[in-house]
Coordinates of N, CA, C and O in Angstrom, one line a residue:
X1 N -3.7 -64.7 7.2 CA -3.0 -65.9 6.8 C -2.9 -66.9 8.0 O -3.1 -68.0 7.8
X2 N -2.5 -66.3 9.1 CA -2.4 -67.2 10.3 C -3.8 -67.6 10.8 O -3.9 -68.7 11.3
X3 N -4.8 -66.8 10.5 CA -6.2 -67.2 10.9 C -6.6 -68.4 10.0 O -7.3 -69.3 10.5
X4 N -6.2 -68.4 8.8 CA -6.6 -69.5 7.9 C -5.9 -70.8 8.4 O -6.5 -71.8 8.4
X5 N -4.6 -70.6 8.7 CA -3.9 -71.8 9.2 C -4.5 -72.3 10.5 O -4.7 -73.5 10.7
X6 N -4.8 -71.4 11.4 CA -5.5 -71.8 12.7 C -6.8 -72.5 12.4 O -7.1 -73.5 13.0
X7 N -7.6 -71.9 11.5 CA -8.9 -72.5 11.1 C -8.7 -73.9 10.6 O -9.4 -74.8 10.9
X8 N -7.7 -74.0 9.7 CA -7.4 -75.4 9.1 C -7.0 -76.4 10.2 O -7.5 -77.5 10.2
X9 N -6.1 -75.9 11.1 CA -5.7 -76.8 12.2 C -6.9 -77.2 13.0 O -7.0 -78.3 13.5
X10 N -7.8 -76.2 13.3 CA -9.0 -76.5 14.1 C -9.9 -77.5 13.4 O -10.4 -78.4 14.0
X11 N -10.0 -77.3 12.1 CA -10.9 -78.2 11.3 C -10.3 -79.6 11.3 O -11.0 -80.6 11.4
X12 N -8.9 -79.7 11.2 CA -8.3 -81.0 11.2 C -8.5 -81.7 12.6 O -8.8 -82.9 12.6
X13 N -8.4 -81.0 13.6 CA -8.6 -81.5 15.0 C -10.0 -82.0 15.2 O -10.2 -83.1 15.7
X14 N -10.9 -81.2 14.7 CA -12.4 -81.6 14.8 C -12.6 -82.8 14.0 O -13.4 -83.7 14.4
X15 N -12.0 -82.9 12.8 CA -12.2 -84.1 12.0 C -11.7 -85.3 12.6 O -12.3 -86.4 12.6
X16 N -10.5 -85.2 13.2 CA -9.9 -86.4 13.9 C -10.7 -86.8 15.1 O -10.9 -88.0 15.4
X17 N -11.3 -85.8 15.9 CA -12.1 -86.1 17.0 C -13.4 -86.9 16.5 O -13.8 -87.8 17.2
X18 N -14.0 -86.4 15.4 CA -15.2 -87.0 14.9 C -14.9 -88.5 14.5 O -15.6 -89.4 14.7
X19 N -13.7 -88.6 13.9 CA -13.3 -90.0 13.4 C -13.1 -90.9 14.6 O -13.6 -92.1 14.6
X20 N -12.5 -90.4 15.7 CA -12.3 -91.2 16.9 C -13.7 -91.6 17.5 O -13.9 -92.7 17.9
X21 N -14.6 -90.7 17.5 CA -15.9 -90.9 18.1 C -16.6 -92.0 17.2 O -17.3 -92.9 17.8
X22 N -16.5 -91.9 15.9 CA -17.1 -92.9 15.0 C -16.5 -94.3 15.4 O -17.3 -95.3 15.5
X23 N -15.2 -94.4 15.5 CA -14.6 -95.7 15.8 C -15.1 -96.2 17.2 O -15.3 -97.4 17.3
X24 N -15.2 -95.3 18.2 CA -15.7 -95.8 19.5 C -17.1 -96.3 19.4 O -17.4 -97.4 19.9
X25 N -17.9 -95.6 18.6 CA -19.3 -96.0 18.5 C -19.4 -97.3 17.7 O -20.3 -98.2 18.0
X26 N -18.6 -97.5 16.7 CA -18.6 -98.7 16.0 C -18.2 -99.9 16.8 O -18.8 -101.0 16.8
X27 N -17.2 -99.7 17.7 CA -16.8 -100.7 18.6 C -17.9 -101.1 19.6 O -18.1 -102.3 19.9
X28 N -18.6 -100.1 20.0 CA -19.7 -100.3 21.0 C -20.8 -101.1 20.3 O -21.4 -102.0 20.9
X29 N -21.1 -100.8 19.0 CA -22.1 -101.5 18.3 C -21.7 -103.0 18.1 O -22.5 -103.9 18.3
X30 N -20.4 -103.3 17.9 CA -20.0 -104.7 17.8 C -20.2 -105.4 19.1 O -20.6 -106.5 19.1
X31 N -19.9 -104.7 20.2 CA -20.1 -105.3 21.5 C -21.6 -105.6 21.7 O -22.0 -106.7 22.2
X32 N -22.4 -104.7 21.4 CA -23.9 -104.9 21.6 C -24.4 -106.0 20.7 O -25.3 -106.8 21.1
X33 N -23.9 -106.0 19.5 CA -24.3 -107.1 18.6 C -23.9 -108.5 19.1 O -24.6 -109.4 19.0
X34 N -22.7 -108.5 19.7 CA -22.2 -109.8 20.3 C -23.1 -110.1 21.5 O -23.4 -111.3 21.6
X35 N -23.5 -109.2 22.3 CA -24.4 -109.4 23.4 C -25.7 -109.9 22.9 O -26.3 -110.8 23.5
X36 N -26.2 -109.3 21.8 CA -27.4 -109.6 21.2 C -27.4 -111.1 20.8 O -28.3 -111.9 21.0
X37 N -26.3 -111.5 20.1 CA -26.2 -112.9 19.6 C -26.2 -113.8 20.8 O -26.8 -114.9 20.8
X38 N -25.5 -113.5 21.9 CA -25.4 -114.3 23.1 C -26.8 -114.5 23.7 O -27.2 -115.6 24.1
X39 N -27.6 -113.4 23.7 CA -28.9 -113.4 24.3 C -29.8 -114.3 23.4 O -30.6 -115.1 23.9
X40 N -29.7 -114.2 22.1 CA -30.5 -115.0 21.2 C -30.2 -116.5 21.4 O -31.1 -117.4 21.4
X41 N -28.9 -116.8 21.6 CA -28.5 -118.2 21.9 C -29.1 -118.7 23.2 O -29.6 -119.8 23.3
X42 N -29.1 -117.8 24.2 CA -29.6 -118.2 25.5 C -31.1 -118.4 25.4 O -31.7 -119.3 26.0
X43 N -31.8 -117.6 24.6 CA -33.2 -117.7 24.4 C -33.6 -119.1 23.8 O -34.5 -119.8 24.2
X44 N -32.8 -119.4 22.7 CA -33.1 -120.7 22.0 C -32.8 -121.8 22.9 O -33.6 -122.8 23.0
X45 N -31.8 -121.7 23.8 CA -31.4 -122.8 24.7 C -32.6 -123.0 25.7 O -33.0 -124.1 26.0
X46 N -33.0 -121.8 26.3 CA -34.1 -121.9 27.3 C -35.4 -122.4 26.7 O -36.1 -123.1 27.3
X47 N -35.7 -122.0 25.4 CA -36.9 -122.5 24.8 C -36.8 -124.0 24.6 O -37.8 -124.7 24.8
X48 N -35.7 -124.5 24.2 CA -35.5 -125.9 24.0 C -35.7 -126.6 25.3 O -36.4 -127.6 25.4
X49 N -35.0 -126.1 26.3 CA -35.1 -126.8 27.6 C -36.6 -126.7 28.1 O -37.1 -127.7 28.7
X50 N -37.3 -125.6 27.9 CA -38.7 -125.5 28.3 C -39.5 -126.5 27.6 O -40.4 -127.2 28.2
X51 N -39.3 -126.7 26.3 CA -40.1 -127.7 25.6 C -39.8 -129.1 26.1 O -40.7 -130.0 26.2
X52 N -38.5 -129.4 26.4 CA -38.2 -130.7 27.0 C -38.9 -130.9 28.3 O -39.4 -132.0 28.6
X53 N -38.9 -129.9 29.1 CA -39.5 -130.0 30.5 C -41.0 -130.2 30.3 O -41.6 -130.9 31.1
X54 N -41.6 -129.5 29.4 CA -43.1 -129.6 29.2 C -43.4 -131.0 28.7 O -44.4 -131.6 29.2
X55 N -42.6 -131.6 27.8 CA -42.8 -132.9 27.3 C -42.7 -133.9 28.5 O -43.5 -134.9 28.6
X56 N -41.6 -133.7 29.3 CA -41.4 -134.6 30.5 C -42.6 -134.5 31.4 O -43.1 -135.5 32.0
X57 N -43.1 -133.3 31.6 CA -44.3 -133.1 32.5 C -45.5 -133.8 32.0 O -46.3 -134.4 32.7
X58 N -45.7 -133.7 30.7 CA -46.9 -134.4 30.0 C -46.7 -135.9 30.2 O -47.7 -136.6 30.5
X59 N -45.5 -136.5 30.0 CA -45.3 -137.9 30.2 C -45.6 -138.3 31.7 O -46.3 -139.3 31.9
X60 N -45.1 -137.5 32.6 CA -45.4 -137.8 34.0 C -46.9 -137.7 34.3 O -47.4 -138.5 35.1
X61 N -47.5 -136.7 33.8 CA -49.0 -136.6 34.0 C -49.7 -137.8 33.5 O -50.6 -138.3 34.2
X62 N -49.3 -138.3 32.3 CA -49.9 -139.5 31.8 C -49.7 -140.7 32.7 O -50.6 -141.5 32.9
X63 N -48.5 -140.7 33.2 CA -48.1 -141.8 34.1 C -48.9 -141.7 35.4 O -49.3 -142.8 35.9
X64 N -49.1 -140.5 35.9 CA -49.9 -140.3 37.1 C -51.3 -140.8 36.9 O -51.9 -141.4 37.7
X65 N -51.9 -140.4 35.7 CA -53.3 -140.9 35.4 C -53.3 -142.4 35.4 O -54.3 -143.0 35.9
X66 N -52.3 -143.0 34.8 CA -52.3 -144.4 34.7 C -52.2 -145.0 36.1 O -52.8 -146.0 36.4
X67 N -51.3 -144.4 36.9 CA -51.1 -144.9 38.2 C -52.4 -144.7 39.1 O -52.6 -145.5 40.0
X68 N -53.1 -143.6 38.8 CA -54.3 -143.4 39.6 C -55.3 -144.5 39.3 O -56.0 -145.0 40.3
X69 N -55.4 -144.9 38.1 CA -56.3 -146.0 37.8 C -55.9 -147.3 38.4 O -56.7 -148.1 38.9
X70 N -54.5 -147.5 38.4 CA -54.0 -148.7 39.1 C -54.2 -148.5 40.6 O -54.3 -149.6 41.3
X71 N -54.1 -147.3 41.1 CA -54.2 -147.1 42.6 C -55.6 -147.5 43.1 O -55.8 -147.9 44.2
X72 N -56.6 -147.3 42.2 CA -57.9 -147.8 42.6 C -57.9 -149.3 42.9 O -58.7 -149.7 43.7
X73 N -57.1 -150.0 42.2 CA -57.1 -151.4 42.4 C -56.1 -151.8 43.5 O -56.2 -152.9 44.0
X74 N -55.3 -150.9 43.9 CA -54.4 -151.3 45.0 C -53.8 -150.1 45.8 O -53.5 -149.1 45.2
X75 N -53.7 -150.2 47.0 CA -53.2 -149.1 47.9 C -51.7 -149.0 47.8 O -51.2 -147.9 48.2
X76 N -51.0 -150.0 47.4 CA -49.6 -150.0 47.4 C -49.0 -149.0 46.4 O -47.9 -148.4 46.6
X77 N -49.7 -148.7 45.3 CA -49.2 -147.8 44.3 C -49.5 -146.3 44.7 O -49.0 -145.4 44.0
X78 N -50.1 -146.1 45.8 CA -50.4 -144.7 46.2 C -49.1 -143.9 46.5 O -49.0 -142.7 46.2
X79 N -48.1 -144.6 47.1 CA -46.9 -143.9 47.4 C -46.2 -143.5 46.1 O -45.5 -142.5 46.0
X80 N -46.2 -144.4 45.1 CA -45.6 -144.1 43.8 C -46.4 -142.9 43.1 O -45.7 -142.0 42.5
X81 N -47.7 -142.9 43.2 CA -48.4 -141.8 42.7 C -48.0 -140.4 43.3 O -47.8 -139.4 42.7
X82 N -47.9 -140.5 44.7 CA -47.5 -139.3 45.4 C -46.1 -138.8 44.9 O -45.8 -137.6 44.7
X83 N -45.2 -139.8 44.7 CA -43.9 -139.5 44.3 C -43.9 -138.8 42.9 O -43.2 -137.8 42.6
X84 N -44.7 -139.4 42.0 CA -44.9 -138.9 40.7 C -45.5 -137.5 40.7 O -45.1 -136.6 39.9
X85 N -46.5 -137.3 41.6 CA -47.1 -136.0 41.7 C -46.1 -134.9 42.2 O -46.1 -133.8 41.7
X86 N -45.3 -135.3 43.1 CA -44.2 -134.4 43.6 C -43.3 -134.1 42.4 O -42.8 -132.9 42.2
X87 N -42.9 -135.1 41.7 CA -42.0 -134.9 40.5 C -42.6 -134.0 39.5 O -42.0 -133.1 38.9
X88 N -43.9 -134.2 39.3 CA -44.7 -133.3 38.3 C -44.6 -131.9 38.8 O -44.4 -130.9 38.0
X89 N -44.9 -131.7 40.1 CA -44.9 -130.4 40.7 C -43.5 -129.7 40.5 O -43.4 -128.5 40.1
X90 N -42.5 -130.5 40.8 CA -41.1 -129.9 40.6 C -40.9 -129.5 39.2 O -40.3 -128.5 38.9
X91 N -41.3 -130.4 38.3 CA -41.1 -130.1 36.8 C -41.9 -128.9 36.4 O -41.4 -128.1 35.6
X92 N -43.1 -128.8 36.9 CA -43.9 -127.6 36.6 C -43.3 -126.3 37.1 O -43.2 -125.3 36.4
X93 N -42.8 -126.4 38.3 CA -42.1 -125.3 38.9 C -40.9 -124.9 38.1 O -40.6 -123.7 37.8
X94 N -40.1 -125.9 37.7 CA -38.9 -125.7 36.9 C -39.3 -125.1 35.5 O -38.6 -124.2 35.0
X95 N -40.4 -125.6 34.9 CA -40.9 -125.0 33.7 C -41.3 -123.6 33.8 O -41.0 -122.7 32.9
X96 N -42.0 -123.2 34.9 CA -42.3 -121.9 35.2 C -41.1 -121.0 35.3 O -41.1 -119.8 34.8
X97 N -40.1 -121.5 36.0 CA -38.9 -120.7 36.2 C -38.2 -120.5 34.8 O -37.7 -119.4 34.5
X98 N -38.2 -121.5 34.0 CA -37.6 -121.4 32.6 C -38.4 -120.4 31.8 O -37.8 -119.6 31.1
X99 N -39.7 -120.4 31.9 CA -40.5 -119.4 31.2 C -40.2 -118.0 31.7 O -40.1 -117.1 30.9
X100 N -40.0 -117.8 33.0 CA -39.7 -116.5 33.6 C -38.3 -116.1 33.0 O -38.2 -114.9 32.6
X101 N -37.3 -117.0 33.0 CA -36.0 -116.7 32.5 C -36.1 -116.3 31.0 O -35.4 -115.4 30.5
X102 N -36.9 -117.0 30.3 CA -37.1 -116.7 28.9 C -37.7 -115.3 28.6 O -37.2 -114.6 27.8
X103 N -38.7 -115.0 29.4 CA -39.3 -113.6 29.3 C -38.2 -112.5 29.6 O -38.1 -111.5 29.0
X104 N -37.5 -112.8 30.7 CA -36.5 -111.8 31.1 C -35.4 -111.6 30.0 O -35.0 -110.5 29.7
X105 N -35.0 -112.8 29.5 CA -34.0 -112.7 28.4 C -34.5 -112.0 27.2 O -33.8 -111.3 26.5
X106 N -35.8 -112.3 26.8 CA -36.4 -111.6 25.7 C -36.4 -110.1 25.9 O -36.1 -109.3 25.0
X107 N -36.7 -109.7 27.1 CA -36.7 -108.2 27.5 C -35.3 -107.6 27.3 O -35.1 -106.6 26.8
X108 N -34.3 -108.4 27.9 CA -32.9 -107.9 27.8 C -32.5 -107.8 26.3 O -31.8 -106.8 25.9
X109 N -32.9 -108.7 25.5 CA -32.6 -108.7 24.1 C -33.3 -107.5 23.4 O -32.6 -106.8 22.6
X110 N -34.5 -107.2 23.8 CA -35.2 -106.1 23.2 C -34.5 -104.8 23.5 O -34.2 -103.9 22.7
X111 N -34.0 -104.7 24.8 CA -33.3 -103.5 25.2 C -32.0 -103.4 24.5 O -31.6 -102.3 24.1
X112 N -31.3 -104.5 24.3 CA -30.0 -104.5 23.6 C -30.2 -104.0 22.2 O -29.5 -103.2 21.6
X113 N -31.3 -104.5 21.5 CA -31.6 -104.1 20.2 C -31.9 -102.6 20.1 O -31.4 -101.9 19.2
X114 N -32.6 -102.1 21.1 CA -32.9 -100.6 21.1 C -31.6 -99.8 21.3 O -31.4 -98.8 20.6
X115 N -30.7 -100.3 22.1 CA -29.4 -99.6 22.3 C -28.6 -99.7 21.0 O -28.0 -98.7 20.6
X116 N -28.6 -100.8 20.4 CA -27.8 -101.0 19.1 C -28.3 -100.0 18.1 O -27.6 -99.3 17.4
X117 N -29.7 -99.9 18.0 CA -30.3 -99.0 17.0 C -29.9 -97.5 17.3 O -29.6 -96.8 16.4
X118 N -29.9 -97.2 18.6 CA -29.6 -95.8 19.0 C -28.1 -95.5 18.6 O -27.8 -94.5 18.0
X119 N -27.2 -96.5 18.9 CA -25.8 -96.2 18.6 C -25.6 -96.2 17.1 O -24.7 -95.4 16.6
X120 N -26.3 -97.0 16.3 CA -26.2 -96.9 14.9 C -26.6 -95.6 14.3 O -25.9 -95.0 13.4
X121 N -27.7 -95.1 14.9 CA -28.1 -93.7 14.4 C -27.1 -92.7 14.8 O -26.8 -91.8 14.0
X122 N -26.5 -92.8 16.0 CA -25.5 -91.9 16.5 C -24.3 -91.9 15.5 O -23.7 -90.9 15.2
X123 N -23.9 -93.1 15.2 CA -22.7 -93.3 14.3 C -23.0 -92.6 12.9 O -22.2 -91.9 12.4
X124 N -24.2 -92.8 12.4 CA -24.6 -92.2 11.1 C -24.5 -90.7 11.2 O -24.0 -90.0 10.3
X125 N -25.0 -90.2 12.3 CA -25.0 -88.7 12.5 C -23.5 -88.2 12.6 O -23.2 -87.2 12.0
X126 N -22.7 -88.9 13.4 CA -21.3 -88.5 13.5 C -20.6 -88.6 12.2 O -19.7 -87.7 11.8
X127 N -20.8 -89.6 11.4 CA -20.2 -89.8 10.1 C -20.6 -88.7 9.2 O -19.8 -88.1 8.4
X128 N -21.9 -88.3 9.2 CA -22.4 -87.2 8.4 C -21.7 -85.9 8.8 O -21.2 -85.1 7.9
X129 N -21.5 -85.7 10.1 CA -20.9 -84.5 10.6 C -19.4 -84.5 10.2 O -18.9 -83.5 9.8
X130 N -18.8 -85.7 10.3 CA -17.4 -85.8 9.8 C -17.2 -85.4 8.4 O -16.3 -84.7 8.0
X131 N -18.1 -85.9 7.5 CA -18.1 -85.7 6.1 C -18.2 -84.2 5.8 O -17.5 -83.6 5.0
X132 N -19.1 -83.5 6.6 CA -19.3 -82.1 6.4 C -18.0 -81.3 6.8 O -17.5 -80.4 6.1
X133 N -17.3 -81.8 7.9 CA -16.1 -81.1 8.3 C -15.0 -81.4 7.3 O -14.2 -80.5 7.0
X134 N -15.0 -82.5 6.7 CA -13.9 -82.8 5.7 C -14.2 -82.0 4.5 O -13.2 -81.4 3.9
X135 N -15.4 -81.8 4.1 CA -15.7 -80.9 3.0 C -15.3 -79.5 3.2 O -14.7 -78.8 2.4
X136 N -15.6 -79.0 4.4 CA -15.2 -77.6 4.8 C -13.7 -77.5 4.8 O -13.2 -76.5 4.4
X137 N -13.1 -78.5 5.3 CA -11.6 -78.5 5.4 C -11.0 -78.4 3.9 O -10.1 -77.6 3.7
X138 N -11.6 -79.2 3.0 CA -11.1 -79.2 1.7 C -11.3 -77.8 1.0 O -10.5 -77.3 0.3
X139 N -12.5 -77.2 1.3 CA -12.8 -75.9 0.8 C -11.8 -74.9 1.3 O -11.3 -74.0 0.6
X140 N -11.5 -75.0 2.6 CA -10.6 -74.0 3.2 C -9.2 -74.2 2.7 O -8.5 -73.2 2.5
X141 N -8.8 -75.5 2.4 CA -7.5 -75.7 1.8 C -7.4 -75.1 0.4 O -6.4 -74.4 0.1
X142 N -8.5 -75.2 -0.3 CA -8.5 -74.6 -1.7 C -8.4 -73.1 -1.6 O -7.7 -72.4 -2.3
X143 N -9.2 -72.5 -0.6 CA -9.1 -71.0 -0.4 C -7.7 -70.6 0.0 O -7.2 -69.6 -0.5
X144 N -7.1 -71.4 0.8 CA -5.8 -71.1 1.3 C -4.8 -71.1 0.1 O -3.9 -70.3 0.0
X145 N -4.9 -72.1 -0.7 CA -4.0 -72.2 -1.9 C -4.2 -71.0 -2.8 O -3.2 -70.5 -3.3
X146 N -5.5 -70.6 -3.0 CA -5.8 -69.5 -3.9 C -5.2 -68.2 -3.3 O -4.6 -67.4 -4.0
X147 N -5.3 -68.1 -2.0 CA -4.8 -66.9 -1.3 C -3.3 -66.9 -1.4 O -2.6 -65.8 -1.6
X148 N -2.7 -68.1 -1.2 CA -1.2 -68.2 -1.3 C -0.7 -67.8 -2.7 O 0.3 -67.1 -2.9
X149 N -1.5 -68.2 -3.7 CA -1.1 -67.9 -5.1 C -1.2 -66.4 -5.3 O -0.4 -65.8 -6.0
X150 N -2.3 -65.8 -4.8 CA -2.5 -64.3 -5.0 C -1.4 -63.6 -4.3 O -0.8 -62.6 -4.8
X151 N -1.0 -64.1 -3.1 CA 0.1 -63.4 -2.3 C 1.4 -63.5 -3.1 O 2.2 -62.5 -3.2
X152 N 1.7 -64.7 -3.7 CA 2.9 -64.9 -4.5 C 2.9 -63.9 -5.7 O 3.9 -63.3 -6.1
X153 N 1.7 -63.8 -6.4 CA 1.6 -62.9 -7.5 C 1.9 -61.4 -7.1 O 2.6 -60.7 -7.8
X154 N 1.2 -61.1 -6.0 CA 1.4 -59.7 -5.5 C 2.9 -59.4 -5.1 O 3.4 -58.4 -5.4
X155 N 3.4 -60.5 -4.5 CA 4.8 -60.3 -4.1 C 5.7 -60.2 -5.3 O 6.7 -59.3 -5.3
X156 N 5.4 -60.9 -6.4 CA 6.2 -60.8 -7.6 C 6.0 -59.4 -8.2 O 7.0 -58.8 -8.8
X157 N 4.7 -58.9 -8.2 CA 4.5 -57.6 -8.8 C 5.1 -56.5 -8.0 O 5.7 -55.6 -8.6
X158 N 5.1 -56.7 -6.7 CA 5.8 -55.6 -5.9 C 7.3 -55.7 -6.1 O 8.0 -54.7 -6.2
X159 N 7.8 -56.9 -6.2 CA 9.2 -57.1 -6.5 C 9.6 -56.5 -7.8 O 10.7 -56.0 -8.0
X160 N 8.7 -56.6 -8.8 CA 9.0 -56.1 -10.1 C 9.0 -54.6 -10.2 O 9.6 -54.0 -11.0
X161 N 8.2 -54.0 -9.2 CA 8.2 -52.5 -9.2 C 9.4 -52.0 -8.6 O 10.1 -51.1 -8.8

């Protein structure tokens, strides 16, 4: 009788532990999904900035070409051409840096997705385990009730004798 009670208490404790673990993992998934959303926003922001920088670089390159043709007609515009070339170089460097940031952010996003999938699988496993423990607990409770009824019947029969 005491063994059954101990077993039931043990099953209750394990069930509660499994439930706590499920809650922890679900909270972790929410955090990872939030990080994922943040990374996606950062990616879109960097992609937009990159496209703006590329458009600016193209405009400046067109202006440099125009200035080069004008430079042939006059030496005074050579300083402006050099200035524009430096600006183009700076914009290209900035665009390369934005591309690098975009690649790094994509990699971080991919890793975050992998982690989120891992934790989701872990939550599913823990939930299945919890369900099994709950089922065992219910079966043990039913056995306990039956044993209790049999004890009461035997006790009444012994008392009747």
